[in-house]
GROMACS .gro file of C-alpha atoms in nm:
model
  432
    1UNK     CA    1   4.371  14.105  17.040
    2UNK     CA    2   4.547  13.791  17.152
    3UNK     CA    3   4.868  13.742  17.360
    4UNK     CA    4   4.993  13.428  17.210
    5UNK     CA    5   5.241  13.360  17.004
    6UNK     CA    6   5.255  13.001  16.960
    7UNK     CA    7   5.171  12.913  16.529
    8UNK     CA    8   4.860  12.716  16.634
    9UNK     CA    9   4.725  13.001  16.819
   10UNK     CA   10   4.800  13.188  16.528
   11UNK     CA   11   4.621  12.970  16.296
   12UNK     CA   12   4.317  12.922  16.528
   13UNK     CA   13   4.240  13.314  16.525
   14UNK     CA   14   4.291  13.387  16.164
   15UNK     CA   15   4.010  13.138  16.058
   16UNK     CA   16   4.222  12.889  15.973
   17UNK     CA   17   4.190  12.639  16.192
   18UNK     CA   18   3.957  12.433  16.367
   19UNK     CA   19   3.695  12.725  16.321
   20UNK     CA   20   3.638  12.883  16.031
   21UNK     CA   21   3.609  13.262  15.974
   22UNK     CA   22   3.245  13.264  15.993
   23UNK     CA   23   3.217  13.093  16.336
   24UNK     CA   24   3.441  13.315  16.500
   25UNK     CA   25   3.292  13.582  16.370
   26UNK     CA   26   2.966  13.466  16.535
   27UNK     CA   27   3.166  13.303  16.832
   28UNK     CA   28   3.398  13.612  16.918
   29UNK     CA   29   3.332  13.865  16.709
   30UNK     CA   30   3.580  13.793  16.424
   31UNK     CA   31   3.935  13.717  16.352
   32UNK     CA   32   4.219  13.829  16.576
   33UNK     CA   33   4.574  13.945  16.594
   34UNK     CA   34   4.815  13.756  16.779
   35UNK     CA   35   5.113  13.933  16.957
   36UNK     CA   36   5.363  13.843  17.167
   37UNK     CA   37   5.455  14.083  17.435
   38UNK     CA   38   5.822  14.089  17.672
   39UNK     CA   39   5.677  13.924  17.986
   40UNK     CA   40   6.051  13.935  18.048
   41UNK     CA   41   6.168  13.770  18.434
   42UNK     CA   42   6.504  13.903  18.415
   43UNK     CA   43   6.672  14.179  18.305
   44UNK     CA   44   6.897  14.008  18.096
   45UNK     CA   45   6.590  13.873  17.892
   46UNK     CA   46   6.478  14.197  17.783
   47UNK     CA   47   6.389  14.242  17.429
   48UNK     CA   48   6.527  13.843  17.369
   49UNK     CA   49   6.175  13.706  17.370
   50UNK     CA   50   6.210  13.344  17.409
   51UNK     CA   51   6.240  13.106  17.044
   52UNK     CA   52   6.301  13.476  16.905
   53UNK     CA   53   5.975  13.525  16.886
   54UNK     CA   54   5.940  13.857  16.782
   55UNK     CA   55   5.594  14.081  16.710
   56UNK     CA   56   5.643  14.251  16.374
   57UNK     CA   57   5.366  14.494  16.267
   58UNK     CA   58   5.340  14.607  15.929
   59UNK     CA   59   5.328  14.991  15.935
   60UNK     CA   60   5.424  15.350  16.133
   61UNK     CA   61   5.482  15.301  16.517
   62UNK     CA   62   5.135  15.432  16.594
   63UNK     CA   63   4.882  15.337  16.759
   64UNK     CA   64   4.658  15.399  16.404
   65UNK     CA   65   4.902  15.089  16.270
   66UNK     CA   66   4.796  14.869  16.605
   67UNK     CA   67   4.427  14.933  16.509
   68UNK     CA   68   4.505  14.855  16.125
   69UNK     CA   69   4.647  14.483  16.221
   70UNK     CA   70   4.337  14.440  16.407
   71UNK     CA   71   4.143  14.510  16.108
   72UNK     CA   72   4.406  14.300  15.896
   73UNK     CA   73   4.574  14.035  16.138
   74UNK     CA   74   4.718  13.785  15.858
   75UNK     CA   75   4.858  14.076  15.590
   76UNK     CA   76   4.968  14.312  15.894
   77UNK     CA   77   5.077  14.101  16.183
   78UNK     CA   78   5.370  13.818  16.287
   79UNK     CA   79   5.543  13.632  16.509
   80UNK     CA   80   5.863  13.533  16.402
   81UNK     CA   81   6.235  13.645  16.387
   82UNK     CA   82   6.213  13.805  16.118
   83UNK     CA   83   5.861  13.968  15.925
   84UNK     CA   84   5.803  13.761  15.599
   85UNK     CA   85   5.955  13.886  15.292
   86UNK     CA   86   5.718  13.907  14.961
   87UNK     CA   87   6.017  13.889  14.764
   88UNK     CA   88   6.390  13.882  14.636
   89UNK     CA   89   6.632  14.114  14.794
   90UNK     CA   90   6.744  14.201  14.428
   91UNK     CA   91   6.384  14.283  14.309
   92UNK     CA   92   6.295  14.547  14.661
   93UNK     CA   93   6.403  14.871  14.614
   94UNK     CA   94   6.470  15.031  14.971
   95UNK     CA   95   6.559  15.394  14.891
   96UNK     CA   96   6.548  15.684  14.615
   97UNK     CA   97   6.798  15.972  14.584
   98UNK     CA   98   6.783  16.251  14.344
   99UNK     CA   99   7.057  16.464  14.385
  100UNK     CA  100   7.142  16.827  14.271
  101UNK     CA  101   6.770  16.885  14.261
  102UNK     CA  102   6.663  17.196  14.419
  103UNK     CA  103   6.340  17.148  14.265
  104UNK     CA  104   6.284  16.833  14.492
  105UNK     CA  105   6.189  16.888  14.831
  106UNK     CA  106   6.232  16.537  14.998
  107UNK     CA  107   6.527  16.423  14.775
  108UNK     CA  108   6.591  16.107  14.986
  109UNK     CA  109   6.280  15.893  15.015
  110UNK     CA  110   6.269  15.544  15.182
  111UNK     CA  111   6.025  15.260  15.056
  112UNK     CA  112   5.850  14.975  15.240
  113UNK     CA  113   5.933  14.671  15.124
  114UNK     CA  114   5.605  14.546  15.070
  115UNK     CA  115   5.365  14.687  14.771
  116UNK     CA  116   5.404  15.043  14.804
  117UNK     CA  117   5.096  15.302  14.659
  118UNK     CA  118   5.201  15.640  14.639
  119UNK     CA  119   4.925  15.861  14.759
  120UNK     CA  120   4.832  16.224  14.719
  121UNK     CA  121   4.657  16.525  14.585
  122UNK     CA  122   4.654  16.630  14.219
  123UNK     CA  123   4.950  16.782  14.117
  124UNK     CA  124   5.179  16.679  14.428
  125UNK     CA  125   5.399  16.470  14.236
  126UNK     CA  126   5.312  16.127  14.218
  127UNK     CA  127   5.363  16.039  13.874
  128UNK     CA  128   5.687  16.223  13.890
  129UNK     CA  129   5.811  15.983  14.149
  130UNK     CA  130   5.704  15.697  13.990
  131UNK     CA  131   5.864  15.828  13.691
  132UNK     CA  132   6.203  15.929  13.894
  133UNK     CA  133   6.207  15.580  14.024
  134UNK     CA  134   6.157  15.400  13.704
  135UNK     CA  135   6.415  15.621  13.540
  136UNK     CA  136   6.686  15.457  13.847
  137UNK     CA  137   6.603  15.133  13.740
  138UNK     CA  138   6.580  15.183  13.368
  139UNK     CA  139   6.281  15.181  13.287
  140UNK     CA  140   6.231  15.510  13.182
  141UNK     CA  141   5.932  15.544  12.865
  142UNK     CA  142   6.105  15.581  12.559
  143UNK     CA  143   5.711  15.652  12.390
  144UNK     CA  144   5.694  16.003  12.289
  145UNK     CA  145   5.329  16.000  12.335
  146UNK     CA  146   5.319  15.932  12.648
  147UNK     CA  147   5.441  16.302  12.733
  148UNK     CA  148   5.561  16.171  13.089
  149UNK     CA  149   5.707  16.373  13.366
  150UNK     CA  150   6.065  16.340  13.299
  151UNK     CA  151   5.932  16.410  12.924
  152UNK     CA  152   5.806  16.750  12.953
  153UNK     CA  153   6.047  16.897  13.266
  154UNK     CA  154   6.331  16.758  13.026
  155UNK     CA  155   6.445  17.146  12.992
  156UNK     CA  156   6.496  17.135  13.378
  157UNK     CA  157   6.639  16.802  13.464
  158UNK     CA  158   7.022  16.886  13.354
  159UNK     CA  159   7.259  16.803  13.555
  160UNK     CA  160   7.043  16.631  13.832
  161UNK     CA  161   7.096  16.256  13.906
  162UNK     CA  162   6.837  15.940  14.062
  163UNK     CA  163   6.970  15.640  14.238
  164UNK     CA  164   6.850  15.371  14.336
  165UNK     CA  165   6.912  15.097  14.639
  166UNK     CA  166   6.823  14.730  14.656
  167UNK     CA  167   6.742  14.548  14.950
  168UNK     CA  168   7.066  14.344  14.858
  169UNK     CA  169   7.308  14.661  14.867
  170UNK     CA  170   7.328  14.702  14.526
  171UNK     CA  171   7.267  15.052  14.341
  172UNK     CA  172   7.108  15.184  14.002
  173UNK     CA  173   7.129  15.502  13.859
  174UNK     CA  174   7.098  15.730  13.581
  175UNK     CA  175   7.179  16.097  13.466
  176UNK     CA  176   6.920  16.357  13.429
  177UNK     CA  177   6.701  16.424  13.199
  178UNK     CA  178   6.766  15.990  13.065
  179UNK     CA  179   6.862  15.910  12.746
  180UNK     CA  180   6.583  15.776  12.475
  181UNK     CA  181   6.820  15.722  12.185
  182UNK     CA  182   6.905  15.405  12.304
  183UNK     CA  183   6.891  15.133  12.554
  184UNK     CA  184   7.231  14.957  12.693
  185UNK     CA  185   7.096  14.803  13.016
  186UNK     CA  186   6.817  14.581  13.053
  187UNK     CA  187   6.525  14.755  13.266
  188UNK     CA  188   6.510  14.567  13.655
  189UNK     CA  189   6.118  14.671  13.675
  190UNK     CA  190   5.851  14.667  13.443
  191UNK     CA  191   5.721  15.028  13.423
  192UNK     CA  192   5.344  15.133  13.309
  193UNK     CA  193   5.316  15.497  13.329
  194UNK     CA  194   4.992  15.652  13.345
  195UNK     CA  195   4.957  15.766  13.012
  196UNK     CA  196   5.062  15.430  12.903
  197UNK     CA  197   4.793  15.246  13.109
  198UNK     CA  198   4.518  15.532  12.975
  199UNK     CA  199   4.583  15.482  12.604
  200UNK     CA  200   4.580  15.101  12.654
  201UNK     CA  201   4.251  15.144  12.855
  202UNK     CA  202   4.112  15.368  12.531
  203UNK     CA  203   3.795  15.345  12.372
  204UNK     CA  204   4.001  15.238  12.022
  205UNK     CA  205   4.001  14.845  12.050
  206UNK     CA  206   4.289  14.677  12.032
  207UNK     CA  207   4.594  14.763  11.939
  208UNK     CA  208   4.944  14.598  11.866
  209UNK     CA  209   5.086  14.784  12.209
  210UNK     CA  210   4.789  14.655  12.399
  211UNK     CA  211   4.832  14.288  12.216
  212UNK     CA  212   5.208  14.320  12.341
  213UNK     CA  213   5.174  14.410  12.688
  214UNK     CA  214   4.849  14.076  12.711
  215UNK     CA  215   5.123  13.858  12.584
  216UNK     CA  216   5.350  13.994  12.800
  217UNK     CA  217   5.168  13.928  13.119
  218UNK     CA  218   5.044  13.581  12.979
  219UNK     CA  219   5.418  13.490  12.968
  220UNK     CA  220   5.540  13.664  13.312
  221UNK     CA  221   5.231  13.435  13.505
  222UNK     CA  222   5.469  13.076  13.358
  223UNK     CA  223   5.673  12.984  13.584
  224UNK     CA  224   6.000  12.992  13.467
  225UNK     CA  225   6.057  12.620  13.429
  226UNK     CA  226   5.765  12.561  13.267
  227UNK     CA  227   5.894  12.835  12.953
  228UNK     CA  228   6.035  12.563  12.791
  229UNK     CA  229   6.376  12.795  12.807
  230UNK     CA  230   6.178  13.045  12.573
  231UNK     CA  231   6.246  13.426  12.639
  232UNK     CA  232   5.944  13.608  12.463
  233UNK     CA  233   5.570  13.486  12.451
  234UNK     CA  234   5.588  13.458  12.107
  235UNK     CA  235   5.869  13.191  12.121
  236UNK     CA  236   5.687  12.968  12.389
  237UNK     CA  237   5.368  13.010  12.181
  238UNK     CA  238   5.597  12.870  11.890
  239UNK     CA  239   5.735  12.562  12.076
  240UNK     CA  240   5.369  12.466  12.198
  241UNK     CA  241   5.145  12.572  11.930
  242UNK     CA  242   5.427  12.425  11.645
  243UNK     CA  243   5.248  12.054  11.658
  244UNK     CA  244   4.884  12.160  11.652
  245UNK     CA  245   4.998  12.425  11.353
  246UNK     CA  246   5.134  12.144  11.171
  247UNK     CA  247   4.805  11.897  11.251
  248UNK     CA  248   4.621  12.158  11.128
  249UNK     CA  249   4.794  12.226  10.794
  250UNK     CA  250   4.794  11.900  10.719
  251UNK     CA  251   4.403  11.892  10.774
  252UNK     CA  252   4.330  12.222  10.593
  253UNK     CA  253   4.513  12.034  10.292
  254UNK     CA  254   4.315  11.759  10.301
  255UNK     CA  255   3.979  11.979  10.356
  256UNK     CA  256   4.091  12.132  10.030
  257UNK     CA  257   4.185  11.831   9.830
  258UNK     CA  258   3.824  11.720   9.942
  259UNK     CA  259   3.629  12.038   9.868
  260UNK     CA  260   3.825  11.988   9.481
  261UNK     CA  261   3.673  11.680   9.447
  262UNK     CA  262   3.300  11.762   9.545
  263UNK     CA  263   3.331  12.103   9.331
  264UNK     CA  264   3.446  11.838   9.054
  265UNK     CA  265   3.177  11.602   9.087
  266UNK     CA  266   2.915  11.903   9.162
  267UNK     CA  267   3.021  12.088   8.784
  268UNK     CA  268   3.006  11.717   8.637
  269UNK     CA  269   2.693  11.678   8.776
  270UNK     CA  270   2.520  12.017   8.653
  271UNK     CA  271   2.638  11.936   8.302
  272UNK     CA  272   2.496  11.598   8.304
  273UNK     CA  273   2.158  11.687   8.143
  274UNK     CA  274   2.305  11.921   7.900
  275UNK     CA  275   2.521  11.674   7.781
  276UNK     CA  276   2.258  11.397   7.794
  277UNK     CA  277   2.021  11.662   7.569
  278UNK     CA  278   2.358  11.687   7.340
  279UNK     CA  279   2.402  11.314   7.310
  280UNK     CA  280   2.026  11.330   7.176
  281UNK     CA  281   2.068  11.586   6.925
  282UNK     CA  282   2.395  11.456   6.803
  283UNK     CA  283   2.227  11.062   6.767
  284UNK     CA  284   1.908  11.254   6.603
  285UNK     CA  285   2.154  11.417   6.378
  286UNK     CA  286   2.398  11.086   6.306
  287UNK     CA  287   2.012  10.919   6.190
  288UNK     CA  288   1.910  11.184   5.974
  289UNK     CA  289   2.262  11.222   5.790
  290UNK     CA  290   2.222  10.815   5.754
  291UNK     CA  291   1.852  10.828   5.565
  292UNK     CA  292   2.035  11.130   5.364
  293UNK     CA  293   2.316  10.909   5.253
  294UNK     CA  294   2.088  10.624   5.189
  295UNK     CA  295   1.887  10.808   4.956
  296UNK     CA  296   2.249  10.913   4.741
  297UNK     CA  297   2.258  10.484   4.676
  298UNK     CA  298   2.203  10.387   4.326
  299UNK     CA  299   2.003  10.079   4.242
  300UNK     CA  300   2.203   9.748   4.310
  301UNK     CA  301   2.528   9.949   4.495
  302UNK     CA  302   2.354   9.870   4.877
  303UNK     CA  303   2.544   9.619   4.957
  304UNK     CA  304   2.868   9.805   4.880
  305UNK     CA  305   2.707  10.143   5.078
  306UNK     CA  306   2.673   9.890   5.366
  307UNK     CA  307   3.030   9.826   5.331
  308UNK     CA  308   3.176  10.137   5.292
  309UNK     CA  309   2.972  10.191   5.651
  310UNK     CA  310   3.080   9.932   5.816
  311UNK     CA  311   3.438  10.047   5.723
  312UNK     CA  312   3.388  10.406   5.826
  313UNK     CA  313   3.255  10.250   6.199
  314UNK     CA  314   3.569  10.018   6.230
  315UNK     CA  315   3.834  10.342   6.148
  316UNK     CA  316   3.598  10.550   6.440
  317UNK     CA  317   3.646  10.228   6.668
  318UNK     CA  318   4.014  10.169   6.602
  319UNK     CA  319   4.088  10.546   6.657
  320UNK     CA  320   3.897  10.541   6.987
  321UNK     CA  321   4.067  10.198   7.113
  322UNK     CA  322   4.458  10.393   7.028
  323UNK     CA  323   4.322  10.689   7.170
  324UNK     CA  324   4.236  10.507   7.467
  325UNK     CA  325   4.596  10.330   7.447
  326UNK     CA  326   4.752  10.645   7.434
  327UNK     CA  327   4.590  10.826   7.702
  328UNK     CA  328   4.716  10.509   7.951
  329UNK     CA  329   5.054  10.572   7.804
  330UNK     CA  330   5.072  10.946   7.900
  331UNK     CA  331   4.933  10.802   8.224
  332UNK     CA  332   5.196  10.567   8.302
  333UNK     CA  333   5.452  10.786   8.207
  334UNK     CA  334   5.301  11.072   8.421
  335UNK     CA  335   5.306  10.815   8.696
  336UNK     CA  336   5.659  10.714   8.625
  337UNK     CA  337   5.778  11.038   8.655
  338UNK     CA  338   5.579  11.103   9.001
  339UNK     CA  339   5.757  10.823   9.142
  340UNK     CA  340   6.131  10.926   9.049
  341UNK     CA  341   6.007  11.261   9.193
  342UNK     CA  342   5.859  11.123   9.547
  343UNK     CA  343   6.138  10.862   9.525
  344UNK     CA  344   6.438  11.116   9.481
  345UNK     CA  345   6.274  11.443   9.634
  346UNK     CA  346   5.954  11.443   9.847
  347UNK     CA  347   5.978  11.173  10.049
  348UNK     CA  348   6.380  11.289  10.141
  349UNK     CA  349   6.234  11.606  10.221
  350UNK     CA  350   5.988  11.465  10.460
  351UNK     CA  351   6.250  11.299  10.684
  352UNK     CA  352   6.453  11.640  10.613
  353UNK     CA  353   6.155  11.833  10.762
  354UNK     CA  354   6.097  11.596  11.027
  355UNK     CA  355   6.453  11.637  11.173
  356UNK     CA  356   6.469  12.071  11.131
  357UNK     CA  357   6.127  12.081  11.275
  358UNK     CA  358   6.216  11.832  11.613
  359UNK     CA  359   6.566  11.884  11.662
  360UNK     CA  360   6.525  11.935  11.986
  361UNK     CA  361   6.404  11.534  12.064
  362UNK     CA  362   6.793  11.495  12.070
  363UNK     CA  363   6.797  11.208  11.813
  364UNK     CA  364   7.160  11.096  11.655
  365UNK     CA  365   7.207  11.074  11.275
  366UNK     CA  366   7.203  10.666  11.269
  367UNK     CA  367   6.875  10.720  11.455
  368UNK     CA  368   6.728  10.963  11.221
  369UNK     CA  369   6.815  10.717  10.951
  370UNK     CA  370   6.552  10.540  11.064
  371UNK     CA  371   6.299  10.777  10.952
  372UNK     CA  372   6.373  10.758  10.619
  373UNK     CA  373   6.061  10.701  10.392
  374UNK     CA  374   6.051  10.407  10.086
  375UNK     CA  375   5.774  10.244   9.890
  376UNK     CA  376   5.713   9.906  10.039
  377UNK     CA  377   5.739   9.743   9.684
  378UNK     CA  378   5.924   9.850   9.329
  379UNK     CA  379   5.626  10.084   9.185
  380UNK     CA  380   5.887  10.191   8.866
  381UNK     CA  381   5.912   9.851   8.757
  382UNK     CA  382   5.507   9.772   8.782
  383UNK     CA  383   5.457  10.077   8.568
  384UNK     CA  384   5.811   9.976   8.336
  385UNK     CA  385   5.588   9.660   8.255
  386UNK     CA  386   5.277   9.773   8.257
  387UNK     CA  387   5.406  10.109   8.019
  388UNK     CA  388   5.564   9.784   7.819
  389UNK     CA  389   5.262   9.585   7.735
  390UNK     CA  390   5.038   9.933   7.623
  391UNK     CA  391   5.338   9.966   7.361
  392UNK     CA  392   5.257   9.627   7.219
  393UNK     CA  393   4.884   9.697   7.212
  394UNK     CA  394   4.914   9.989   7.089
  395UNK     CA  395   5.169   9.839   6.810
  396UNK     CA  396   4.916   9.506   6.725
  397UNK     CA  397   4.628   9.767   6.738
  398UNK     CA  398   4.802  10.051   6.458
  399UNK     CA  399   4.969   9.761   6.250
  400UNK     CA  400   5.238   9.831   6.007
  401UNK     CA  401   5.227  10.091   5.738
  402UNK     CA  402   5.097  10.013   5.402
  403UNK     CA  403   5.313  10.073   5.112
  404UNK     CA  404   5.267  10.417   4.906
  405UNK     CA  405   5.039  10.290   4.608
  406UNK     CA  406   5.214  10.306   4.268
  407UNK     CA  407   4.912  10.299   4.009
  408UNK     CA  408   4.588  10.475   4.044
  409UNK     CA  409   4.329  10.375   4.285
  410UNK     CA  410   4.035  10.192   4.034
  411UNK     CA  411   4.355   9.968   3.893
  412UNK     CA  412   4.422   9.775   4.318
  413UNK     CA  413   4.242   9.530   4.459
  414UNK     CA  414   4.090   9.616   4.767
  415UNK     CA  415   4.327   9.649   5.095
  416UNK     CA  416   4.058   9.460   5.301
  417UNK     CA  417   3.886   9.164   5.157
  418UNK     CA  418   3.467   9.188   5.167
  419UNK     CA  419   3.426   8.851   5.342
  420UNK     CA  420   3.718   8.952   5.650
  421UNK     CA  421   3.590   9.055   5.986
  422UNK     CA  422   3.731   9.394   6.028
  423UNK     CA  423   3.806   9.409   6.376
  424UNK     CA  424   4.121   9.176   6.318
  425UNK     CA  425   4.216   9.437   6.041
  426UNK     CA  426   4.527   9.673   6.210
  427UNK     CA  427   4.430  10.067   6.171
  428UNK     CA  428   4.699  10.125   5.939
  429UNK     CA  429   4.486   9.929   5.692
  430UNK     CA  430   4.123  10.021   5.765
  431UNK     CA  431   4.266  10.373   5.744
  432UNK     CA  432   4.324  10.349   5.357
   0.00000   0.00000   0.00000
């Protein structure tokens, strides 16, 4: 023990100093407490220790509360005006009263203002006063369950009262046995009971109340101006996770636009050798029905067999090349109609979405303005002209259409000359 009462003595002999706690506890035996005693010269002086330098020892008057700040100089010693306070006036409770309550047999109970631990046998009452003092504050478990004190003595709690005071004067209290049905006031202590504390503890993983009261304490350790003005962990986790969400959506799109494409390529791929093995069969077939047809030629009509072929292959060609004009023309106009969409709805609803999702960056309407999303170029008219010019091909390609004949077949001349090349002929014609 140390008669000093200076700070730096004080720091020196807690291990904070120029020696750490190790080397004095080689050097003298440890850390000690520092007090300051009255030394007082005058009898005016007495009990006005000079700088108010008072010794303030956490605990009974005892001697057994000397030899605990020994043991414990930081947490149960100081010198100072006043001892250190661990927190708000508003948040200490200093006293309980529970009045009309014969069954109570200390009904007026003062608290330290430090961390309190209520200590005692079995069955002496200490979750009933934890229960009583949670009840003054509001805090009372509303969780059936839980079968708490105030729970199962509700039969013989009428009429008896709890109150509550604050280290800064102000009182709480409620009526006897409390009211579950509902909730007016918002609780001024977070109560776990017991029961509460066991079933969260339990064996049966966990559970939505266990989930809660995590996210609760994950919340609690922010400091209050880093909450982002949130009131629940669930909002916070909103406000900082919201970005990240979004990045993430947008990838998970992507990642399945992707996986489309490779479960696209990866079916086209398996039925490549089928369709390579059909391709074979079908030109096998095509060469046998040829030698058939050949062999249905009378003497001296070849040439005119080779004719009627060559016709046949120029109506499969010109049907391919409009079928081919037709599918870009169901393109285009797809595409045409994508771009009056993305120009009139998506891409609005982009800046729209933009501006719900971060209202809270403050921007003006003339600045959101600014977001608004365009093509760089006129895409509608580059399909207009390109839609346009497949018309035209397509038009060329089909030709007009050949009168209705008016006398039988074996009475026209031919529609296509022997000695013209047929791909100049228009469909319409080869067709007949």
């Amino acid at each position: 023990m140390i008669f000093a009462s200076s700070p730096a003595q004080r720091t020196f002999w807690l291990g904070e100093g120029a020696l750490s706690i190790d080397k004095l506890t080689k050097k003298y035996d440890g850390r000690k407490v520092c007090l300051h005693g009255s030394d007082a010269h005058k009898l005016d002086r007495v009990g006005k220790p000079d700088g108010d330098r008072y010794t303030w020892i956490k605990g009974d008057a005892t001697f057994e509360s000397l030899r605990q700040a020994c043991l414990e100089p930081k947490e149960r010693a100081i010198v100072g005006e006043q001892p250190q306070k661990g927190a708000l006036d508003y948040r200490v409770i200093e006293r309980i009263i529970v009045s009309d309550a014969d069954w109570m047999a200390t009904p007026e109970i003062e608290l330290a203002p430090g961390l309190v631990a209520i200590i005692g046998a079995r069955g002496s009452g200490k979750t009933a006063l934890a229960d009583l003092i949670a009840a003054g504050a509001g805090a009372a478990s509303t969780n059936e369950s839980d079968q708490t004190f105030l729970q199962r003595a509700r039969s013989h709690l009428a009429g008896s009262k709890v109150e509550l005071t604050w280290a800064d004067g102000e009182t709480s209290d409620t009526e006897l046995p409390p009211n579950f049905s509902f909730d007016h006031d918002v609780p001024r202590v977070q109560y776990l009971s017991q029961q509460f504390v066991e079933r969260l503890c339990s064996s049966e993983g966990i559970t939505d109340e266990l989930l809660a009261e995590i996210e609760r304490v994950i919340f609690e350790a922010h400091l209050y101006e880093d909450r982002l003005g949130a009131s629940s962990f669930r909002e916070l986790l909103d406000l900082r996770a919201s970005h990240g969400r979004d990045l993430r959506r947008f990838a998970q799109n992507e990642m399945e636009d992707l996986a489309e494409q490779i479960e696209t390529e990866r079916v086209a791929g398996d039925e490549l050798p089928g369709l390579k093995k059909e391709q074979v069969r079908l030109t096998a077939l095509l060469a046998e029905d040829k030698r058939a047809r050949g062999g249905l030629v009378v003497v001296g009509g070849e040439a005119r067999a080779q004719r009627l072929e060559a016709v046949n292959g120029a109506v499969v060609a010109k049907q391919a090349e409009v079928d081919a004009l037709k599918r870009r023309d169901k393109s285009l106009s797809d595409l045409a109609d994508a771009i009056k969409d993305v120009t009139d709805r998506r891409l609005p609803a982009i800046r729209v979405e933009l501006e719900r999702d971060y209202a809270s960056a403050g921007l003006t309407t003339t600045e959101w303005q600014n977001f608004d999303l365009r093509f760089t170029g006129d895409p509608a008219s580059i399909v207009e002209q390109r839609l346009t010019a497949v018309h035209k091909a397509t038009g060329e390609l089909v030709g007009p259409g050949v009168p209705k004949p008016t006398k039988p077949a074996h009475e026209l001349p031919p529609y296509v000359a022997d000695d013209v090349e047929l791909a100049v002929v228009p469909q319409q014609v080869v067709n007949v």
